[in-house]
Every structure is written in C-alpha cells, then in structure tokens.
XYZ file of N, CA and C in Angstrom:
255
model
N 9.543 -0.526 -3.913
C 8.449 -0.779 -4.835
C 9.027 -1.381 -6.112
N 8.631 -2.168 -6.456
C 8.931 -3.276 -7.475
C 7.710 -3.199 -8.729
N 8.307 -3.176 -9.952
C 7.288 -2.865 -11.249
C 7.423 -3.759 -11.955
N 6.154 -5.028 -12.404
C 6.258 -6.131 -13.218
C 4.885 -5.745 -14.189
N 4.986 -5.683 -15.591
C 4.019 -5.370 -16.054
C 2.719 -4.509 -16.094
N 3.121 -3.634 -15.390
C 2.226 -2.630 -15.236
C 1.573 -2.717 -13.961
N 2.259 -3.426 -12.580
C 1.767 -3.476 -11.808
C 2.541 -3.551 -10.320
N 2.468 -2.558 -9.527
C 3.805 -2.025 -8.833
C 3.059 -2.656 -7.251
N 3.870 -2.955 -6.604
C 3.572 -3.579 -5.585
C 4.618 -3.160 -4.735
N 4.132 -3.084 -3.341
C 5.094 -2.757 -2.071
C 4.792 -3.675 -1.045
N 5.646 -4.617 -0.185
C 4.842 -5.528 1.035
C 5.212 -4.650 2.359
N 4.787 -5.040 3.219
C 4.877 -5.207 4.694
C 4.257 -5.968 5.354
N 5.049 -6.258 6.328
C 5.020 -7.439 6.808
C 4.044 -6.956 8.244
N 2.823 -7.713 8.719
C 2.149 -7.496 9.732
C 2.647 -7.691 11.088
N 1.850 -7.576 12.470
C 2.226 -8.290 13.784
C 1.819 -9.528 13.145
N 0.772 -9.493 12.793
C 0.126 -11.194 13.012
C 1.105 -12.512 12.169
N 1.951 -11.894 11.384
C 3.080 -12.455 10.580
C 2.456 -12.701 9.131
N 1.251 -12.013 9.067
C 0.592 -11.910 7.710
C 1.234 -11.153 6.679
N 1.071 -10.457 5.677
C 2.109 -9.923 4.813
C 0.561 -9.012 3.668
N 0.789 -7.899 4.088
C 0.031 -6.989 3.354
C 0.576 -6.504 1.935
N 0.115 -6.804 0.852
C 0.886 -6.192 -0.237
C -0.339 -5.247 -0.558
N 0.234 -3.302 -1.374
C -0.386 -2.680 -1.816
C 0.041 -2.741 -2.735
N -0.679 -2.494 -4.315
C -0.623 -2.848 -5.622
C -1.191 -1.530 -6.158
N -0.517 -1.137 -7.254
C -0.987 -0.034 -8.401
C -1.452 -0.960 -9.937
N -2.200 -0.879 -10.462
C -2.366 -1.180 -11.692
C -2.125 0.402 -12.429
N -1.404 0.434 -12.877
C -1.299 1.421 -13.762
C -1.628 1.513 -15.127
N -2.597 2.033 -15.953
C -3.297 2.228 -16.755
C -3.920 3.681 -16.961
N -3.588 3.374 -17.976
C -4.750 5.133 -18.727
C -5.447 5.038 -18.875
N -6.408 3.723 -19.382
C -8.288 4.378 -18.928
C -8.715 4.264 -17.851
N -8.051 3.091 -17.112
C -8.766 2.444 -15.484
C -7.592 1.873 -14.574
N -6.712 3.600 -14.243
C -5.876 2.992 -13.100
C -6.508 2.479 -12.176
N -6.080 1.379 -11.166
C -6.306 0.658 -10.175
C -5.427 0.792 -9.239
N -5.829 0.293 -8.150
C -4.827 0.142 -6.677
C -5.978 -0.667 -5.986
N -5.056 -1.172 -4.701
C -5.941 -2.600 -3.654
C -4.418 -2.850 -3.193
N -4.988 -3.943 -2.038
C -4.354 -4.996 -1.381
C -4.682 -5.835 -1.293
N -3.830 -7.089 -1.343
C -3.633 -8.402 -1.250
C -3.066 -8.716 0.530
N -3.645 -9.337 0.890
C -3.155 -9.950 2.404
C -2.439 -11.665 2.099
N -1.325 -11.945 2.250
C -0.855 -13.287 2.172
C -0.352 -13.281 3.642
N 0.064 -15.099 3.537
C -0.386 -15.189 5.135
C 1.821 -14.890 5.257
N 2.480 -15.306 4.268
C 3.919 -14.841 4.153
C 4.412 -14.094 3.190
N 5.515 -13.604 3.726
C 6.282 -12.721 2.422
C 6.309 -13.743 1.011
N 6.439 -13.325 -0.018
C 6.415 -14.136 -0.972
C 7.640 -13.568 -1.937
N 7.878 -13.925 -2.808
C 8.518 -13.718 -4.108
C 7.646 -12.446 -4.761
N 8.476 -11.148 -5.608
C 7.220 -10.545 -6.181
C 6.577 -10.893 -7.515
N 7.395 -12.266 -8.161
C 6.819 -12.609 -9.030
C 5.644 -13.534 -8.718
N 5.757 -14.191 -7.868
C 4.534 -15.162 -6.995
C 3.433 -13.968 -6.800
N 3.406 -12.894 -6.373
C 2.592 -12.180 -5.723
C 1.518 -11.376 -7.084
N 2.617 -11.013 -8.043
C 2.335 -10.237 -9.295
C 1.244 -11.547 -9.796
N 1.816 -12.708 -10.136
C 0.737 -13.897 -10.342
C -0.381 -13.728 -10.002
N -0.555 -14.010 -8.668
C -1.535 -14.029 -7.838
C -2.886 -12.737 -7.730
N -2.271 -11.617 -7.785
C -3.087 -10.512 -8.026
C -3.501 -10.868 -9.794
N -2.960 -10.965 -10.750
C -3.198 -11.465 -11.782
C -4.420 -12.166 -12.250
N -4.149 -13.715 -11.118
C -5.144 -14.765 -11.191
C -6.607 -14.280 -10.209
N -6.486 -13.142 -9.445
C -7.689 -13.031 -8.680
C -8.120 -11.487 -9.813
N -7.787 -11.167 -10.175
C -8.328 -10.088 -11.250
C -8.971 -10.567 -12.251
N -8.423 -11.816 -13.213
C -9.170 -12.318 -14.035
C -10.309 -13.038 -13.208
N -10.528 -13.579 -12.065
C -11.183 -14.483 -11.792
C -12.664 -13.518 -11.048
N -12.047 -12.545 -10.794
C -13.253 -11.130 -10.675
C -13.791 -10.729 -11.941
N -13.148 -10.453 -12.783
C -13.324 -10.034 -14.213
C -14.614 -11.150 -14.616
N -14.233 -12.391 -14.556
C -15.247 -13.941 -15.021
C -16.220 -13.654 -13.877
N -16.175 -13.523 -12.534
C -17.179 -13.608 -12.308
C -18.210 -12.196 -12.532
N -17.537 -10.858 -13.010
C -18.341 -9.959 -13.105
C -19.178 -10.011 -14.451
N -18.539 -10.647 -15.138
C -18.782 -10.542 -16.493
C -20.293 -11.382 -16.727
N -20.668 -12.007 -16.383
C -22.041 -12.599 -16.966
C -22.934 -12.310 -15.964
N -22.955 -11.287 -15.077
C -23.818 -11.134 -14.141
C -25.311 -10.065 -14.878
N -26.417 -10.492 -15.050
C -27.139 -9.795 -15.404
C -27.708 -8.742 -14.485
N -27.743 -7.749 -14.840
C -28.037 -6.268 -13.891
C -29.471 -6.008 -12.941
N -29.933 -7.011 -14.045
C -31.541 -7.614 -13.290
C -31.758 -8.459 -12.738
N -30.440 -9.596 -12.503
C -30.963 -10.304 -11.373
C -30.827 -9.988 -10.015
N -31.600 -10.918 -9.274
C -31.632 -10.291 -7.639
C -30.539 -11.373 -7.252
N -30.396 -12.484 -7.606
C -29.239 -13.507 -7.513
C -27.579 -13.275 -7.804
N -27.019 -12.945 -6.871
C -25.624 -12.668 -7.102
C -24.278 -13.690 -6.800
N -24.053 -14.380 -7.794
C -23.333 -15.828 -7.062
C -21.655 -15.577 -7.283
N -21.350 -13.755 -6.962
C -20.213 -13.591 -6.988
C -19.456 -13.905 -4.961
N -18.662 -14.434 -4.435
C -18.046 -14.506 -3.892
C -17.239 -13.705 -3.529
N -17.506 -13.062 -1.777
C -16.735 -11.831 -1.557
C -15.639 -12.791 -1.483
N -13.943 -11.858 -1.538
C -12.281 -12.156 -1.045
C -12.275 -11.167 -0.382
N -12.552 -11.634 1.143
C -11.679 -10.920 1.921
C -10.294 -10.325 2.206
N -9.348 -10.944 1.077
C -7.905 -10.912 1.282
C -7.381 -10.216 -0.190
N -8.594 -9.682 -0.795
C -8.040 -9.222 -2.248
C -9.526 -8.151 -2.339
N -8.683 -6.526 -2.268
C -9.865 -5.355 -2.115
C -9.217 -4.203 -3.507
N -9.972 -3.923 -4.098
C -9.242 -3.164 -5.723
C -10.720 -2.368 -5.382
N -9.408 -0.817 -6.012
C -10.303 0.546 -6.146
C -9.859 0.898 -7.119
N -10.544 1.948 -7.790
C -10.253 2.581 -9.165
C -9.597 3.873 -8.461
N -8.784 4.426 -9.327
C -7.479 5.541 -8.891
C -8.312 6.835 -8.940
C-alpha cells in the first residue's frame, strides 16, 4: 500500500488482465474508500491522478444539480465506485 497525499491505494491485478485498484481517502470529516478498475497496472502516481481527476469531475457534476429536478444529467462510471468510511 502506497500513500500519496492523503490517498492510499493497493492494486491487483485481475484474470481478465484488468487491474483493480482499492483507494482510502483519508480524512477527518469525510473518510472515503472505492475502486478504480484500469484496463493495466499503472504507475501509482498515474493512478493517484486519475482517482483525483474523476473525484473532481463527480464533485462538478454533483455540484449544480438541483434537488428538485427530475432531470439528472450526471453520468454513471462504471470503473470508478467511492463510499464514505
């Protein structure tokens, strides 16, 4: 397990030759954890990125969603799943 900024990651590698990473966000108001599925092993600074860039890009799309609409134009990621600790 490897720790870059507050965010600890472990891979394994699948049959399918896919590459499962589990991730901790570690935080005191809103620890986190999830996985990332890449299709290869990567670098863990590539990977730390990447969880990075799909967190903010959840964050933007959660953020202007009004609670009253019936219209939801957020986009599931199948390959990127985050739970609160």
């Amino acid at each position: 397990m490897e720790t870059i900024n507050n965010i600890s990651v472990t891979q394994k590698e699948l049959p399918s030759g896919n590459c499962q990473v589990k991730f901790f966000i570690e935080d005191e108001r809103r620890p986190q954890y999830g996985y990332l599925l890449v299709s290869e092993p990567k670098p863990v600074g590539e990977i730390i990125a990447e969880i990075q860039e799909r967190l903010e890009k959840r964050r933007m799309a959660f953020s202007g969603l009004n609670p009253f609409s019936l219209k939801n134009n957020v986009r599931d990621d199948h390959d990127f799943l985050l739970f609160s600790a």
